[in-house]
């Protein structure tokens, strides 16, 4: 064999060895990519197709016992949204509702999307006339709740001390007067239920209660300080002026957890008013216990509509007289917060008067700014409503609401337009940018947090039970957290917002983008491109992913507001056509034709379809299958952080600091969750 032949044989052998070694190396790399770094761990192998959802859809059924023509709003939660403040007040937590819906003839039936980890459903309503909170276990794909599922709020009520040094007994001279004959007690010893109810006037409430409750929901809405009402003004208009007539006080509703005590007082219109004068006036007890029947059947006894005739109190003689009030007399009210004494051993004839709130305002005094009044209707049937705020909190004046007849009207209202906050959806989107080829599966090539908030407009026509809803807007916030990639990737999403959209605006860091990239698809859907170079947005255009780890990088926030035609109305709260995160995608290296979406989410019309089925992609558009890899791994995931899962947002920070580390090594329960097809390890990120 000649030298040239020997040389050729050596070269061929070396080439063969190199090819074999390359094959072995590629095989090892493929095993690392497909099965994780720990070759002994079977948990890194996916046992079949899974679309990696962190949410689930359930059928929700809610039934309230409502009067005909009256419907309410309610929120859906995956954890108890109520808690006890340091003052002992039951308050609504900051956690947002998974969904906000309305009843139709007292019922709701529909599908809602909730976190996959949800095993309890809470229904909270701040509307008048319904239980505050319902609760049911979720064991399957549907759940039903009725008023029988109300949560007993006794444990959430205020903790009361055993004795009150400031308590006054009814029988004490100069203390409370009663509306009974010879100053007799007019309430039951246990529970404080009134015994002097005017049954005829109480029965009338059934004829008007749908319109009254509707008005309260509109004007004295939970968490919203009302505008255009007579609230704590120096002219004392919050106190009512009597006509030459009998005066009745009718309980309407209450949203407080306090067992308060309501009393009233009278004074002439020309009296010189001061704090000391108001406090010195004789007070007559109306309701011993103001806790609404919807809170706790064991502790509350005050039924909505309960009506009691008031009697004139002579402020000088300190006596009560039957019949009509002298025309022009002013009536003021005082609500003693936690006034009713329920604790063991109490004689039920004494009350805690440590925390009085008066309707007669005295500027600069906290005790005299807790009342709002408004009226509506025709002059001969004027409805006058008084609302108390019994804590130093949100000043929505719906803690205790009552109607008074035989008095002059106050601030007139005809209709009320309110913005209603609806569903709130949160989550984290994490992408691999090497599709259709394999990546390192650290899922941090582009990381975006999102929050979507929906808003509605509600118009209430006071004096009727008519309520109209319309879509107002959707506010979507996207925060670019990280880009652990060499590519300069972009990000956008496709949204089927519907035909009733009037405008879409985009802002970056609270500065409006003058010419945002908004495309219209053949099917009418919108495509919104927020950025085309994530590295540039974060100010790290020339920094490698490895060098980024540990750097302090300023995140960038984009806001998209979609406005809707508010002239389109309905009797129930409408549901938006699409829901965040919509159909998000990254643009590899900023190329508009190279999109990477979540599993089984179709690309836009600008996608390069020649990429389907190349590399390790096994997508089949004819079957509606997109972004599938032969070993079932995704190229993008959405980790829902809605409701009680807000801690899922933390995944963004962890993934950003685990450059080159597969997600199944960063989160060992990730594969266990996937192999259980989402039935176990539903909070794998914890």
XYZ file of C-alpha atoms in Angstrom:
686
model
C 0.000 0.000 0.000
C 1.466 3.375 -1.034
C 1.982 6.266 1.340
C -0.902 8.071 -0.212
C -3.176 5.081 0.396
C -1.963 4.699 3.971
C -2.550 8.377 4.551
C -6.032 8.144 3.048
C -6.858 5.153 5.257
C -5.709 7.030 8.393
C -7.712 10.064 7.427
C -10.797 7.929 6.786
C -10.413 6.185 10.118
C -10.058 9.503 11.923
C -13.095 10.869 10.118
C -15.105 7.757 11.026
C -14.107 8.086 14.681
C -14.999 11.757 14.654
C -18.429 10.985 13.212
C -19.024 8.279 15.817
C -17.946 10.584 18.629
C -20.148 13.347 17.256
C -23.101 10.974 17.136
C -22.491 9.881 20.708
C -22.092 13.465 21.825
C -25.311 14.531 20.104
C -27.113 11.556 21.624
C -25.935 12.569 25.073
C -26.947 16.149 24.456
C -30.351 15.023 23.269
C -30.767 12.966 26.402
C -29.875 15.993 28.498
C -32.339 18.118 26.604
C -35.197 15.650 26.648
C -34.803 14.008 30.043
C -33.010 16.424 32.332
C -29.486 16.481 33.726
C -30.063 13.619 36.170
C -29.931 10.537 33.939
C -31.036 8.300 36.818
C -34.237 10.285 37.354
C -37.253 8.901 35.526
C -39.249 11.929 36.658
C -37.647 13.944 33.859
C -39.389 11.799 31.260
C -42.824 12.896 30.150
C -45.212 9.980 29.752
C -47.407 11.487 27.059
C -48.943 14.662 25.738
C -49.888 17.376 28.241
C -50.742 20.982 27.453
C -49.370 22.313 30.776
C -52.444 24.299 31.923
C -52.295 25.982 35.329
C -56.002 26.835 35.192
C -59.179 24.814 34.887
C -62.723 25.551 33.783
C -65.610 24.668 36.097
C -69.378 24.977 35.920
C -70.586 27.392 38.593
C -74.176 27.526 39.824
C -75.319 30.147 42.351
C -78.845 30.612 43.681
C -80.044 33.431 45.924
C -83.531 33.808 47.386
C -84.256 37.190 45.822
C -87.502 39.068 45.280
C -88.799 39.166 41.736
C -87.110 41.820 39.635
C -84.068 42.151 41.875
C -80.634 40.816 40.912
C -77.182 41.227 42.413
C -73.495 41.208 41.589
C -71.132 38.732 43.218
C -67.451 37.868 43.114
C -65.865 34.418 42.901
C -62.800 33.675 45.052
C -60.573 30.667 45.695
C -59.915 31.676 49.326
C -61.848 33.543 52.005
C -61.688 37.196 50.903
C -62.677 38.497 54.339
C -60.450 39.023 57.342
C -60.553 40.667 60.756
C -58.843 44.046 61.077
C -56.948 45.139 64.174
C -60.061 47.069 65.205
C -62.196 43.961 64.936
C -63.890 44.916 61.676
C -64.565 42.297 59.010
C -62.945 43.732 55.884
C -62.477 42.671 52.288
C -58.900 41.671 51.531
C -56.956 43.150 48.650
C -57.109 39.846 46.774
C -58.992 40.342 43.523
C -61.960 38.310 42.364
C -61.391 35.501 39.897
C -64.678 36.463 38.288
C -67.459 38.990 38.794
C -70.904 37.959 37.618
C -74.561 38.916 38.109
C -77.668 36.877 38.751
C -80.619 36.511 36.414
C -83.846 36.042 38.389
C -81.745 35.156 41.411
C -79.626 32.558 39.651
C -76.351 32.227 37.809
C -75.125 29.285 35.762
C -71.988 29.488 33.678
C -68.388 28.474 33.183
C -65.499 30.238 34.874
C -61.739 29.799 34.677
C -59.967 29.363 38.021
C -56.491 28.298 39.223
C -55.975 24.548 38.847
C -55.090 24.284 42.541
C -58.516 25.549 43.663
C -60.394 23.199 46.007
C -62.762 25.714 47.644
C -65.083 28.291 46.142
C -66.178 31.432 47.991
C -68.945 33.699 46.738
C -68.769 37.220 48.155
C -71.418 39.875 47.568
C -71.544 43.398 48.920
C -75.031 43.870 47.501
C -77.954 44.541 49.802
C -80.271 41.748 50.805
C -78.045 38.693 50.351
C -75.635 36.753 52.579
C -72.196 38.311 52.549
C -70.300 35.062 52.004
C -71.060 31.583 50.674
C -68.623 28.679 50.622
C -68.487 25.231 49.009
C -65.861 22.555 48.440
C -64.804 21.914 44.850
C -64.170 18.237 44.173
C -64.968 17.903 40.484
C -65.685 20.113 37.516
C -68.834 21.766 38.872
C -69.986 23.427 42.079
C -73.345 24.756 43.288
C -74.044 27.214 46.107
C -77.223 28.501 47.729
C -77.964 30.664 50.758
C -77.756 27.496 52.848
C -73.991 27.617 52.189
C -73.568 30.948 53.951
C -70.494 31.297 56.130
C -71.270 31.861 59.800
C -69.599 35.179 60.452
C -69.697 35.014 64.262
C -66.000 34.171 64.445
C -65.283 37.143 62.220
C -67.225 39.576 64.350
C -65.680 41.885 66.879
C -64.264 40.362 70.049
C -66.046 41.937 72.974
C -64.734 42.481 76.461
C -66.547 41.024 79.469
C -67.459 44.375 81.016
C -67.820 47.958 79.872
C -66.994 50.757 82.273
C -68.862 53.189 80.011
C -72.068 51.123 79.800
C -75.327 52.886 80.541
C -78.427 51.121 81.801
C -81.782 51.910 80.279
C -83.260 52.437 83.718
C -80.607 54.989 84.671
C -82.052 58.468 84.993
C -80.878 60.630 82.078
C -79.725 57.667 80.013
C -81.568 56.037 77.092
C -85.295 56.455 76.732
C -87.298 53.689 75.088
C -90.285 53.768 72.769
C -92.282 51.552 75.111
C -95.013 52.606 77.499
C -93.574 53.942 80.741
C -90.090 53.539 79.273
C -90.475 49.753 79.053
C -87.862 47.692 77.227
C -88.858 47.100 73.582
C -86.477 44.301 72.541
C -85.987 40.629 73.286
C -83.329 39.882 75.925
C -81.586 37.358 73.658
C -80.571 38.789 70.294
C -82.091 42.225 70.674
C -85.010 41.658 68.294
C -87.397 44.638 68.451
C -90.808 44.008 70.024
C -92.485 47.272 68.985
C -92.580 46.617 65.241
C -95.298 48.306 63.196
C -96.458 45.299 61.185
C -98.515 47.279 58.682
C -95.663 49.612 57.739
C -93.215 46.702 57.717
C -95.412 44.842 55.220
C -95.227 47.817 52.847
C -91.513 47.173 52.401
C -92.292 44.161 50.222
C -93.906 46.510 47.718
C -90.838 48.726 47.352
C -87.847 46.720 48.523
C -86.528 45.800 45.050
C -86.158 49.466 44.073
C -84.812 50.453 47.497
C -82.156 47.737 47.556
C -81.232 48.572 43.968
C -80.752 52.223 44.949
C -78.527 51.311 47.900
C -76.365 49.086 45.678
C -75.886 51.971 43.265
C -75.378 54.950 45.567
C -73.839 53.392 48.682
C -71.661 50.860 46.928
C -69.173 48.874 49.004
C -65.692 50.373 48.927
C -66.700 53.532 47.024
C -67.085 56.889 48.700
C -70.322 58.286 47.236
C -70.386 61.632 45.512
C -73.153 64.214 45.444
C -74.565 63.246 48.824
C -75.073 65.295 51.936
C -72.091 64.100 53.934
C -70.982 65.757 57.127
C -71.646 69.334 56.050
C -71.513 72.214 58.500
C -75.124 73.133 57.707
C -76.392 69.989 59.443
C -78.386 68.826 56.422
C -77.613 65.244 57.314
C -80.211 65.649 60.053
C -83.780 65.322 58.803
C -86.495 67.971 59.030
C -89.942 66.694 59.918
C -93.183 67.478 58.162
C -96.449 67.789 60.062
C -96.787 63.997 60.062
C -96.046 60.758 61.808
C -92.447 59.596 61.430
C -91.471 56.005 60.733
C -87.995 54.489 60.562
C -87.582 51.385 58.403
C -84.445 49.253 58.405
C -83.234 48.598 54.835
C -79.918 46.738 54.996
C -76.483 46.659 56.596
C -73.017 45.442 55.676
C -71.276 45.800 59.016
C -70.136 42.949 61.233
C -70.703 45.175 64.269
C -73.586 44.591 66.670
C -74.374 48.253 66.946
C -77.131 50.125 68.744
C -79.168 52.867 67.052
C -80.816 55.767 68.871
C -82.205 59.171 67.850
C -82.679 62.632 69.291
C -84.696 65.759 68.477
C -83.943 69.471 68.574
C -85.538 72.676 67.247
C -84.354 74.054 63.930
C -83.158 77.303 65.529
C -81.053 75.647 68.227
C -77.441 76.728 68.633
C -75.554 73.542 67.915
C -72.357 72.305 69.454
C -70.774 68.994 70.270
C -71.690 69.355 73.930
C -75.299 70.233 73.121
C -75.774 67.214 70.847
C -74.228 64.869 73.379
C -76.476 66.227 76.120
C -79.734 65.690 74.229
C -81.919 62.794 75.462
C -81.648 59.721 73.234
C -84.344 57.134 72.521
C -83.381 53.603 71.515
C -84.628 52.331 68.130
C -82.682 49.096 67.535
C -80.762 47.366 70.314
C -78.819 45.164 67.851
C -78.201 46.391 64.295
C -76.505 43.248 62.949
C -78.176 42.307 59.665
C -79.902 38.950 59.308
C -77.587 37.987 56.427
C -74.492 37.857 58.629
C -75.208 35.281 61.269
C -78.534 33.700 62.114
C -77.350 32.987 65.667
C -76.447 36.562 66.539
C -78.527 38.768 64.265
C -82.231 39.321 64.585
C -82.836 42.474 62.579
C -84.857 41.635 59.503
C -84.813 43.921 56.488
C -87.952 46.029 56.288
C -88.498 46.157 60.053
C -90.376 49.400 60.690
C -90.843 51.302 63.956
C -92.792 54.483 64.612
C -90.647 57.183 66.184
C -91.969 59.478 68.880
C -91.204 63.108 69.488
C -88.625 63.731 72.208
C -88.944 67.061 73.949
C -85.305 68.131 74.388
C -86.140 70.366 77.355
C -88.627 68.219 79.264
C -86.763 65.018 78.250
C -90.031 63.165 77.711
C -91.490 61.251 74.770
C -94.923 62.063 73.331
C -97.022 60.054 70.891
C -98.485 61.325 67.642
C -97.101 63.682 65.035
C -93.826 65.547 65.304
C -94.016 69.335 65.389
C -93.301 70.548 61.871
C -89.714 71.681 61.375
C -88.260 69.550 64.151
C -84.813 68.208 63.331
C -84.087 64.540 63.961
C -80.537 63.339 64.476
C -79.270 59.796 64.885
C -76.466 58.157 66.824
C -75.024 54.727 66.125
C -73.099 53.170 69.012
C -70.509 50.920 67.427
C -70.585 47.478 69.086
C -73.194 48.863 71.452
C -75.125 45.644 71.891
C -73.790 43.422 74.688
C -74.044 39.776 73.749
C -71.478 38.343 76.157
C -72.489 35.888 78.853
C -73.828 37.505 81.994
C -74.974 40.731 80.375
C -78.386 41.852 81.515
C -79.284 43.166 78.024
C -80.415 46.399 79.606
C -77.030 48.091 79.292
C -75.032 49.102 76.262
C -71.499 50.022 75.314
C -71.557 53.704 74.426
C -67.823 54.086 74.068
C -67.935 54.534 70.282
C -70.840 56.834 69.267
C -71.173 58.179 65.735
C -73.611 61.050 65.199
C -75.499 62.225 62.129
C -75.139 65.863 63.182
C -71.746 66.895 61.810
C -69.308 68.940 63.823
C -66.316 69.979 61.685
C -63.053 68.415 62.764
C -64.624 65.832 65.047
C -64.374 62.203 63.959
C -67.559 61.214 65.784
C -69.645 63.601 63.683
C -68.822 62.672 60.072
C -70.242 59.211 59.629
C -73.582 59.792 57.910
C -74.832 60.340 54.357
C -78.377 61.012 53.169
C -80.055 61.074 49.773
C -83.551 60.857 48.355
C -85.295 59.996 45.106
C -88.801 59.688 43.691
C -91.844 61.929 43.333
C -92.651 64.523 45.968
C -95.677 62.670 47.303
C -93.724 59.417 47.607
C -90.219 60.639 48.323
C -87.812 57.939 49.476
C -85.336 59.323 52.016
C -82.379 57.073 52.886
C -79.779 57.470 55.614
C -76.516 55.534 55.596
C -74.052 55.184 58.478
C -70.343 54.458 58.406
C -69.663 52.707 61.703
C -65.872 52.496 61.485
C -63.094 54.871 60.531
C -62.535 53.105 57.245
C -63.824 53.233 53.683
C -66.629 55.791 54.102
C -69.065 54.094 51.764
C -71.877 54.697 54.298
C -73.565 51.316 53.854
C -72.794 49.754 57.234
C -76.308 50.549 58.436
C -78.939 51.935 56.065
C -82.498 52.950 56.902
C -85.404 54.854 55.401
C -87.341 57.584 57.216
C -90.840 58.777 56.298
C -92.606 61.953 57.365
C -89.537 64.105 56.683
C -88.398 66.501 53.985
C -86.322 65.165 51.097
C -82.582 65.720 50.984
C -80.194 65.597 48.035
C -82.154 64.394 44.994
C -80.808 61.619 42.767
C -82.394 60.222 39.595
C -79.826 57.842 38.180
C -76.442 56.575 39.240
C -73.612 55.543 36.915
C -70.904 53.449 38.520
C -67.737 51.786 37.262
C -67.554 48.171 38.400
C -64.223 46.368 38.693
C -64.551 42.873 37.243
C -62.306 39.858 36.726
C -58.592 40.116 37.503
C -56.208 37.640 35.872
C -52.488 37.435 36.680
C -49.656 35.201 35.594
C -46.135 34.668 34.296
C -45.208 33.757 30.711
C -41.883 31.990 30.133
C -40.456 31.134 26.692
C -37.739 29.063 25.017
C -36.554 30.762 21.824
C -34.871 27.903 19.877
C -38.035 26.487 18.321
C -38.290 24.461 16.110
C -34.991 23.167 17.484
C -34.330 22.192 21.088
C -33.195 24.613 23.751
C -31.768 24.299 27.225
C -35.261 24.385 28.762
C -34.340 26.896 31.427
C -37.484 28.726 30.279
C -35.999 32.181 30.723
C -35.252 33.385 27.199
C -38.163 35.807 27.606
C -40.086 36.187 30.885
C -43.136 38.448 31.093
C -45.522 39.019 34.000
C -49.058 40.092 33.168
C -52.129 41.432 34.926
C -55.492 41.902 33.240
C -58.329 43.946 34.777
C -61.838 44.254 33.349
C -64.202 47.152 34.012
C -67.922 47.622 33.466
C -70.346 50.515 33.594
C -73.519 50.055 35.610
C -76.431 52.461 35.225
C -79.155 52.349 37.873
C -82.451 54.172 37.451
C -83.430 55.145 40.984
C -86.997 54.490 41.949
C -87.070 51.326 39.850
C -85.237 48.009 39.892
C -83.888 48.650 36.383
C -80.133 48.176 36.031
C -78.101 48.202 32.811
C -74.532 46.991 32.303
C -72.052 47.666 29.537
C -68.405 46.893 28.922
C -66.149 49.835 29.681
C -62.557 48.723 29.189
C -59.887 46.096 29.715
C -56.569 47.176 31.184
C -53.706 44.767 30.446
C -50.323 45.319 32.086
C -47.221 43.461 30.889
C -43.915 43.619 32.728
C -40.798 42.491 30.864
C -38.835 40.840 33.662
C -35.942 39.054 31.960
C -34.417 37.836 28.724
C -31.794 35.137 29.278
C -31.095 34.809 25.573
C -28.490 35.701 23.001
C -31.247 36.446 20.501
C -32.852 39.869 20.565
C -36.411 38.626 20.906
C -39.720 40.421 20.604
C -43.083 39.860 22.293
C -46.715 40.288 21.334
C -50.095 38.641 21.579
C -53.211 37.913 19.559
C -56.546 38.850 21.123
C -60.090 38.309 19.895
C -61.497 41.405 21.561
C -64.813 41.431 19.683
C -66.585 43.799 17.312
C -67.536 46.333 19.988
C -64.004 47.681 20.535
C -63.737 51.439 20.000
C -60.021 52.012 20.614
C -56.760 50.381 21.717
C -53.963 52.416 23.293
C -50.468 51.308 24.312
C -48.161 52.908 26.882
C -44.567 52.185 27.860
C -43.568 53.194 31.368
C -46.723 55.358 31.577
C -45.791 57.197 28.382
C -48.237 56.742 25.519
C -46.791 55.050 22.430
C -47.682 57.323 19.516
C -47.720 54.637 16.815
C -48.132 51.197 18.415
C -47.895 48.089 16.259
C -51.467 46.821 16.077
C -52.385 44.431 13.267
C -55.739 43.029 12.189
C -55.955 39.339 11.351
C -58.193 37.934 8.582
C -60.594 36.673 11.271
C -60.844 40.162 12.798
C -58.639 39.438 15.811
C -56.022 41.994 16.803
C -52.283 41.372 17.090
C -50.412 43.748 19.378
C -46.603 43.797 19.265
C -45.207 45.390 22.417
C -41.502 45.203 21.578
C -39.106 43.585 19.088
C -35.868 43.612 21.098
C -36.122 42.571 24.743
C -32.412 43.085 25.381
C -32.629 46.674 24.207
C -35.723 47.295 26.329
C -33.848 46.117 29.444
C -30.671 48.016 28.576
C -28.515 44.869 28.215
C -28.222 44.627 24.444
C -24.544 43.624 24.523
C -24.567 41.537 27.717
C -24.471 37.724 27.578
C -27.059 35.674 29.494
C -24.350 34.322 31.805
C -23.114 37.805 32.682
C -26.667 38.984 33.372
C -27.115 36.659 36.353
C -26.902 38.712 39.527
C -27.191 42.034 37.700
C -29.687 44.640 38.844
C -31.887 45.095 35.798
C -34.749 47.603 35.640
C -37.930 45.923 34.477
C -40.070 47.584 31.826
C -43.864 47.877 31.977
C -46.278 48.131 29.056
C -49.971 48.945 29.462
C -52.654 48.231 26.887
C -56.132 49.708 27.355
C -58.973 48.453 25.184
C -62.101 50.613 25.257
C -65.571 49.347 24.342
C -68.815 50.775 23.035
C -70.691 51.642 26.221
C -73.964 52.118 24.339
C -74.369 48.337 24.071
C -76.153 47.355 27.289
C -77.705 44.308 28.893
C -79.564 43.414 32.073
C -76.743 41.166 33.291
C -73.059 41.883 33.485
C -71.496 40.986 30.103
C -68.540 38.647 29.698
C -65.592 39.731 27.581
C -65.009 37.547 24.532
C -61.348 36.749 25.212
C -59.398 36.351 28.437
C -55.784 36.999 29.391
C -53.174 35.865 28.656
C -54.914 35.581 25.251
C -52.501 34.092 22.681
C -49.020 35.387 23.593
C -45.860 34.724 21.602
C -42.237 35.737 21.182
C -40.587 36.771 17.948
C -37.276 34.914 17.711
C -34.516 37.436 16.999
C -37.294 39.958 16.423
C -38.370 38.272 13.180
C -42.064 38.850 12.563
C -42.375 35.526 10.728
C -40.805 33.424 13.501
C -43.341 33.102 16.333
C -43.259 30.829 19.380
C -46.619 30.305 21.129
C -48.056 28.254 23.956
C -48.930 24.641 23.127
C -51.876 24.353 20.704
C -52.145 28.104 20.212
C -52.248 28.942 16.505
C -49.767 31.394 15.032
C -50.776 34.614 13.301
C -51.162 34.999 9.547
C -47.612 36.372 9.286
C -46.025 33.160 10.547
C -43.595 31.316 8.238
C -45.545 28.065 7.832
C -42.518 26.306 6.341
C -41.170 25.972 9.870
C -43.907 23.489 10.828
C -42.531 19.968 11.183
C -38.885 21.012 10.999
C -36.209 20.448 13.631
C -37.841 18.782 16.621
C -41.283 20.222 15.958
C -44.161 17.800 15.316
C -46.959 20.350 14.936
C -49.907 19.452 12.717
C -52.001 22.517 11.843
C -54.602 20.321 10.135
C -55.344 18.756 13.525
C -55.087 22.018 15.430
C -51.814 20.901 17.025
C -49.131 23.552 17.396
C -45.728 23.838 19.031
C -45.447 20.147 19.911
C -42.058 18.557 20.380
C -41.494 14.833 19.855
C -40.882 14.306 23.587
C -43.887 16.409 24.649
C -41.940 19.332 26.105
C -43.381 22.838 25.591
C -41.574 25.889 24.267
C -43.674 28.268 26.364
C -45.644 28.028 29.605
C -48.214 30.192 31.353
C -48.129 30.022 35.158
C -51.393 31.446 36.459
C -51.051 33.717 39.509
C -54.687 34.736 39.927
C -56.635 34.742 43.162
C -54.826 33.120 46.059
C -51.957 32.036 43.771
C -50.254 35.406 43.577
C -47.066 33.822 44.916
C -46.747 32.090 41.512
C -45.358 35.393 40.259
C -42.157 34.473 42.104
C -41.317 31.949 39.386
C -40.144 34.828 37.198
C -37.409 35.817 39.643
C -36.210 32.249 40.185
C -36.067 31.293 36.512
C -34.153 34.463 35.679
C -31.349 33.470 38.057
C -31.141 29.838 36.885
C -29.435 30.390 33.555
C -28.843 27.084 31.762
C -30.697 25.075 34.432
C -33.637 23.089 33.120
C -36.998 24.006 34.604
C -37.460 20.436 35.863
C -34.252 20.841 37.873
C -35.239 24.283 39.130
C -38.648 22.854 40.067
C -38.481 19.067 40.693
C -42.272 18.806 40.947
C -42.733 20.225 37.460
C -42.447 16.820 35.757
C -44.488 15.109 38.480
C -47.232 17.605 37.781
C -47.019 17.049 34.028
C -47.017 13.251 34.339
C -50.107 13.408 36.568
C -51.791 15.340 33.749
C -52.241 18.249 36.105
C -54.105 16.380 38.844
C -51.254 16.455 41.380
C -48.546 18.931 42.383
C -50.742 21.772 41.126
C -48.571 24.301 42.971
C -45.299 22.834 41.695
C -43.625 26.256 41.808
C -43.740 26.447 45.616
